[in-house]
Short mmCIF file of C-alpha atoms in Angstrom, two decimals:
data_model
loop_
_atom_site.label_atom_id
_atom_site.label_comp_id
_atom_site.label_asym_id
_atom_site.label_seq_id
_atom_site.Cartn_x
_atom_site.Cartn_y
_atom_site.Cartn_z
CA MET F 145 -0.01 -0.07 -0.06
CA LYS F 146 1.29 3.31 -1.02
CA ALA F 147 2.14 5.71 1.87
CA ASN F 148 -0.41 8.48 0.81
CA VAL F 149 -3.19 5.95 0.46
CA GLU F 150 -2.27 4.71 3.97
CA SER F 151 -2.21 8.06 5.28
CA ALA F 152 -5.52 8.92 3.79
CA ALA F 153 -7.21 5.90 5.08
CA ARG F 154 -5.89 6.43 8.48
CA GLY F 155 -7.08 10.10 8.47
CA PHE F 156 -10.59 8.78 7.37
CA VAL F 157 -10.67 6.29 10.10
CA ASP F 158 -9.82 8.91 12.58
CA ARG F 159 -12.69 11.26 11.32
CA LEU F 160 -15.10 8.27 11.47
CA ARG F 161 -14.15 7.45 15.28
CA GLU F 162 -15.72 10.89 16.14
CA ARG F 163 -19.09 9.54 14.96
CA TYR F 164 -19.07 5.76 15.02
CA ASP F 165 -17.78 2.85 17.20
CA VAL F 166 -14.89 1.88 14.71
CA ALA F 167 -13.60 -1.52 15.52
CA GLY F 168 -11.20 -1.68 12.68
CA ALA F 169 -10.79 -0.99 8.91
CA LEU F 170 -9.42 -3.09 5.99
CA LEU F 171 -8.17 -1.89 2.77
CA TYR F 172 -9.46 -4.17 -0.10
CA GLY F 173 -9.76 -4.10 -3.81
CA SER F 174 -7.28 -2.87 -6.29
CA ARG F 175 -5.30 -0.79 -3.79
CA ALA F 176 -4.80 -3.83 -1.61
CA ARG F 177 -3.87 -6.05 -4.53
CA GLY F 178 -1.54 -3.60 -5.91
CA ASP F 179 -3.06 -3.35 -9.30
CA ALA F 180 -4.55 0.12 -8.81
CA ASP F 181 -3.74 3.04 -11.11
CA ASP F 182 -3.50 6.67 -9.85
CA LEU F 183 -7.21 7.29 -10.35
CA SER F 184 -8.48 4.26 -8.51
CA ASP F 185 -10.47 4.76 -5.36
CA ALA F 186 -9.43 3.12 -2.12
CA ASP F 187 -12.07 0.63 -1.02
CA LEU F 188 -12.26 0.37 2.64
CA ALA F 189 -14.34 -1.94 4.86
CA VAL F 190 -15.13 -0.11 8.12
CA LEU F 191 -15.89 -2.61 10.92
CA LEU F 192 -18.46 -0.94 13.29
CA GLY F 193 -19.32 -2.09 16.92
CA GLY F 194 -22.74 -1.60 18.59
CA PRO F 195 -26.07 -2.54 17.23
CA GLN F 196 -26.54 -2.80 13.48
CA GLY F 197 -27.63 0.49 12.03
CA ASN F 198 -28.88 1.55 8.53
CA ARG F 199 -26.11 0.66 6.11
CA ALA F 200 -27.36 3.23 3.60
CA ASP F 201 -27.41 5.99 5.92
CA ALA F 202 -24.01 5.20 7.37
CA ALA F 203 -22.79 4.88 3.87
CA VAL F 204 -23.98 8.30 2.81
CA ASP F 205 -22.47 9.78 5.95
CA MET F 206 -19.24 8.15 5.25
CA ALA F 207 -19.17 9.40 1.71
CA GLY F 208 -19.42 12.91 2.82
CA ILE F 209 -16.62 12.46 4.98
CA ALA F 210 -14.63 10.79 2.36
CA PHE F 211 -15.36 13.58 -0.05
CA ASP F 212 -13.94 16.11 2.34
CA LEU F 213 -10.79 14.10 2.76
CA MET F 214 -10.51 13.69 -1.08
CA LEU F 215 -10.37 17.49 -1.39
CA GLU F 216 -7.41 17.61 1.07
CA THR F 217 -5.53 14.39 -0.29
CA GLY F 218 -6.58 13.47 -3.79
CA ILE F 219 -7.50 10.10 -2.60
CA LEU F 220 -11.06 8.91 -2.72
CA ILE F 221 -12.13 6.42 -0.05
CA ASP F 222 -15.01 4.26 -0.85
CA ALA F 223 -16.24 3.08 2.58
CA LEU F 224 -18.37 -0.03 3.11
CA PRO F 225 -19.89 -0.20 6.75
CA ILE F 226 -19.91 -3.65 8.08
CA TRP F 227 -21.23 -4.47 11.64
CA LEU F 228 -19.14 -6.83 13.75
CA GLU F 229 -22.10 -9.24 13.90
CA GLU F 230 -22.06 -9.49 10.05
CA TRP F 231 -18.33 -9.81 10.12
CA LYS F 232 -18.71 -12.78 12.61
CA HIS F 233 -21.63 -14.20 10.66
CA PRO F 234 -21.13 -13.32 6.87
CA GLU F 235 -24.10 -15.42 6.08
CA GLY F 236 -26.16 -12.65 7.15
CA PHE F 237 -24.65 -10.14 5.08
CA ALA F 238 -26.03 -9.44 1.54
CA ASN F 239 -22.91 -10.65 -0.12
CA PRO F 240 -21.02 -13.08 2.13
CA GLY F 241 -18.38 -13.71 -0.52
CA LEU F 242 -17.31 -10.10 -0.37
CA ILE F 243 -16.75 -10.49 3.40
CA GLU F 244 -14.73 -13.45 2.63
CA THR F 245 -12.65 -11.85 0.00
CA ILE F 246 -12.03 -8.78 2.21
CA ARG F 247 -10.88 -11.32 5.18
CA ARG F 248 -8.53 -13.05 2.93
CA ASP F 249 -7.14 -10.09 0.95
CA GLY F 250 -7.64 -6.95 3.12
CA ILE F 251 -4.96 -5.02 4.67
CA LEU F 252 -5.47 -3.72 8.09
CA VAL F 253 -5.43 0.04 8.39
#
Protein backbone atom coordinates (compact mmCIF):
# COMPACT_ATOMS: atom_id res chain seq x y z
CA MET A 1 0.00 0.00 0.00
CA LYS A 2 1.36 3.40 -0.96
CA ALA A 3 2.11 5.75 1.92
CA ASN A 4 -0.31 8.44 0.68
CA VAL A 5 -3.16 5.92 0.52
CA GLU A 6 -2.33 4.59 3.97
CA SER A 7 -2.21 8.11 5.38
CA ALA A 8 -5.55 9.01 3.79
CA ALA A 9 -7.16 5.80 5.06
CA ARG A 10 -5.89 6.39 8.60
CA GLY A 11 -7.11 9.99 8.50
CA PHE A 12 -10.51 8.80 7.31
CA VAL A 13 -10.77 6.25 10.12
CA ASP A 14 -9.75 8.89 12.67
CA ARG A 15 -12.57 11.13 11.46
CA LEU A 16 -15.05 8.25 11.56
CA ARG A 17 -14.15 7.54 15.18
CA GLU A 18 -15.64 10.93 16.07
CA ARG A 19 -19.07 9.62 14.96
CA TYR A 20 -18.94 5.83 15.02
CA ASP A 21 -17.77 2.93 17.17
CA VAL A 22 -15.05 1.86 14.71
CA ALA A 23 -13.63 -1.55 15.61
CA GLY A 24 -11.25 -1.68 12.65
CA ALA A 25 -10.80 -1.04 8.94
CA LEU A 26 -9.37 -3.05 6.07
CA LEU A 27 -8.27 -1.82 2.67
CA TYR A 28 -9.41 -4.18 -0.08
CA GLY A 29 -9.78 -4.18 -3.85
CA SER A 30 -7.23 -2.89 -6.35
CA ARG A 31 -5.30 -0.80 -3.82
CA ALA A 32 -4.83 -3.85 -1.58
CA ARG A 33 -3.95 -6.12 -4.50
CA GLY A 34 -1.44 -3.62 -5.84
CA ASP A 35 -2.97 -3.31 -9.30
CA ALA A 36 -4.56 0.12 -8.83
CA ASP A 37 -3.80 3.07 -11.06
CA ASP A 38 -3.51 6.69 -9.93
CA LEU A 39 -7.24 7.27 -10.43
CA SER A 40 -8.39 4.21 -8.47
CA ASP A 41 -10.43 4.77 -5.36
CA ALA A 42 -9.47 3.13 -2.09
CA ASP A 43 -12.05 0.53 -1.01
CA LEU A 44 -12.23 0.42 2.76
CA ALA A 45 -14.29 -2.01 4.84
CA VAL A 46 -15.15 -0.22 8.09
CA LEU A 47 -15.97 -2.59 10.95
CA LEU A 48 -18.49 -1.08 13.33
CA GLY A 49 -19.34 -2.09 16.88
CA GLY A 50 -22.68 -1.66 18.55
CA PRO A 51 -26.14 -2.53 17.28
CA GLN A 52 -26.54 -2.74 13.54
CA GLY A 53 -27.72 0.50 12.01
CA ASN A 54 -28.93 1.50 8.59
CA ARG A 55 -26.16 0.71 6.09
CA ALA A 56 -27.38 3.21 3.50
CA ASP A 57 -27.44 6.06 6.02
CA ALA A 58 -23.99 5.16 7.33
CA ALA A 59 -22.59 4.84 3.80
CA VAL A 60 -23.95 8.25 2.77
CA ASP A 61 -22.53 9.86 5.91
CA MET A 62 -19.16 8.18 5.32
CA ALA A 63 -19.19 9.30 1.67
CA GLY A 64 -19.47 12.91 2.82
CA ILE A 65 -16.47 12.50 5.10
CA ALA A 66 -14.59 10.76 2.28
CA PHE A 67 -15.35 13.63 -0.10
CA ASP A 68 -13.95 16.20 2.31
CA LEU A 69 -10.82 14.08 2.71
CA MET A 70 -10.48 13.68 -1.07
CA LEU A 71 -10.41 17.46 -1.45
CA GLU A 72 -7.49 17.53 1.00
CA THR A 73 -5.54 14.46 -0.17
CA GLY A 74 -6.65 13.62 -3.70
CA ILE A 75 -7.46 10.06 -2.54
CA LEU A 76 -11.09 8.95 -2.78
CA ILE A 77 -12.11 6.48 -0.08
CA ASP A 78 -15.09 4.24 -0.88
CA ALA A 79 -16.24 3.02 2.53
CA LEU A 80 -18.30 -0.10 3.15
CA PRO A 81 -19.80 -0.17 6.65
CA ILE A 82 -19.92 -3.69 8.10
CA TRP A 83 -21.16 -4.33 11.62
CA LEU A 84 -19.18 -6.80 13.72
CA GLU A 85 -22.11 -9.21 13.87
CA GLU A 86 -22.08 -9.40 10.05
CA TRP A 87 -18.30 -9.82 10.09
CA LYS A 88 -18.61 -12.72 12.53
CA HIS A 89 -21.57 -14.25 10.64
CA PRO A 90 -21.20 -13.32 6.96
CA GLU A 91 -24.10 -15.53 5.96
CA GLY A 92 -26.34 -12.71 7.25
CA PHE A 93 -24.64 -10.16 4.98
CA ALA A 94 -26.07 -9.40 1.52
CA ASN A 95 -22.82 -10.58 -0.13
CA PRO A 96 -21.06 -13.12 2.10
CA GLY A 97 -18.44 -13.74 -0.58
CA LEU A 98 -17.32 -10.13 -0.36
CA ILE A 99 -16.68 -10.46 3.36
CA GLU A 100 -14.65 -13.62 2.72
CA THR A 101 -12.62 -11.78 0.05
CA ILE A 102 -11.97 -8.86 2.40
CA ARG A 103 -10.89 -11.28 5.14
CA ARG A 104 -8.52 -13.04 2.75
CA ASP A 105 -7.07 -10.07 0.86
CA GLY A 106 -7.70 -7.05 3.09
CA ILE A 107 -4.91 -5.00 4.63
CA LEU A 108 -5.51 -3.75 8.15
CA VAL A 109 -5.40 0.04 8.40
